[in-house]
């Protein structure tokens, strides 16, 4: 699943994104401002493992995996 939208929308879609990610699947979140990264990481890593983090020009992308 790929979601490139602002952090507050990603948080609103948290449950739907988790449900859309298949078992052993991956979720790529991008469009995250650095100031929102900690909150988003905390919310999603309760259920997914953080595989990779990339940052460019003040924006962050997180690649997460479902066990």
Short mmCIF file of C-alpha atoms in Angstrom, two decimals:
data_model
loop_
_atom_site.label_atom_id
_atom_site.label_comp_id
_atom_site.label_asym_id
_atom_site.label_seq_id
_atom_site.Cartn_x
_atom_site.Cartn_y
_atom_site.Cartn_z
CA UNK A 1 0.00 0.00 0.00
CA UNK A 2 1.33 3.46 -0.91
CA UNK A 3 -0.01 6.65 0.67
CA UNK A 4 1.49 10.05 -0.22
CA UNK A 5 -0.65 12.48 1.74
CA UNK A 6 -0.29 14.79 4.72
CA UNK A 7 0.29 13.35 8.19
CA UNK A 8 -3.06 14.34 9.70
CA UNK A 9 -4.85 12.48 6.91
CA UNK A 10 -2.58 9.44 7.32
CA UNK A 11 -3.49 9.41 11.01
CA UNK A 12 -7.20 9.62 10.17
CA UNK A 13 -6.77 6.68 7.78
CA UNK A 14 -4.65 4.65 10.23
CA UNK A 15 -7.06 1.73 10.65
CA UNK A 16 -7.99 1.60 6.97
CA UNK A 17 -4.31 1.58 5.93
CA UNK A 18 -3.52 -1.20 8.39
CA UNK A 19 -6.47 -3.25 7.12
CA UNK A 20 -5.45 -2.68 3.49
CA UNK A 21 -1.92 -3.95 4.17
CA UNK A 22 -1.86 -7.71 3.74
CA UNK A 23 -0.13 -10.10 6.10
CA UNK A 24 3.64 -9.81 5.44
CA UNK A 25 2.79 -6.78 3.25
CA UNK A 26 4.41 -3.34 3.17
CA UNK A 27 3.07 0.15 3.70
CA UNK A 28 4.88 3.18 2.26
CA UNK A 29 3.89 6.48 3.86
CA UNK A 30 5.18 9.72 2.39
CA UNK A 31 4.27 13.39 2.41
CA UNK A 32 5.20 13.55 6.10
CA UNK A 33 6.61 16.82 7.38
CA UNK A 34 9.50 16.38 9.80
CA UNK A 35 7.49 17.99 12.60
CA UNK A 36 4.81 15.26 12.23
CA UNK A 37 7.16 12.30 11.89
CA UNK A 38 7.35 11.25 15.56
CA UNK A 39 3.57 11.12 16.03
CA UNK A 40 3.06 9.16 12.82
CA UNK A 41 5.91 6.75 13.53
CA UNK A 42 4.56 6.08 17.01
CA UNK A 43 1.05 5.40 15.70
CA UNK A 44 2.07 3.01 12.93
CA UNK A 45 4.92 1.15 14.64
CA UNK A 46 2.49 -0.15 17.24
CA UNK A 47 1.36 -2.60 14.52
CA UNK A 48 4.10 -2.49 11.88
CA UNK A 49 7.90 -2.67 11.81
CA UNK A 50 9.84 0.30 10.47
CA UNK A 51 12.03 -0.99 7.62
CA UNK A 52 13.39 2.23 6.13
CA UNK A 53 13.20 6.00 6.58
CA UNK A 54 14.12 8.57 3.96
CA UNK A 55 14.22 12.34 4.22
CA UNK A 56 14.44 14.96 1.50
CA UNK A 57 13.98 18.71 1.74
CA UNK A 58 11.98 18.60 4.96
CA UNK A 59 9.75 15.68 3.93
CA UNK A 60 9.94 12.13 5.25
CA UNK A 61 8.93 8.75 3.82
CA UNK A 62 8.54 5.64 5.95
CA UNK A 63 8.53 2.07 4.72
CA UNK A 64 6.80 -0.25 7.18
CA UNK A 65 6.14 -3.98 7.12
CA UNK A 66 3.37 -6.07 8.61
CA UNK A 67 4.59 -9.20 10.39
#
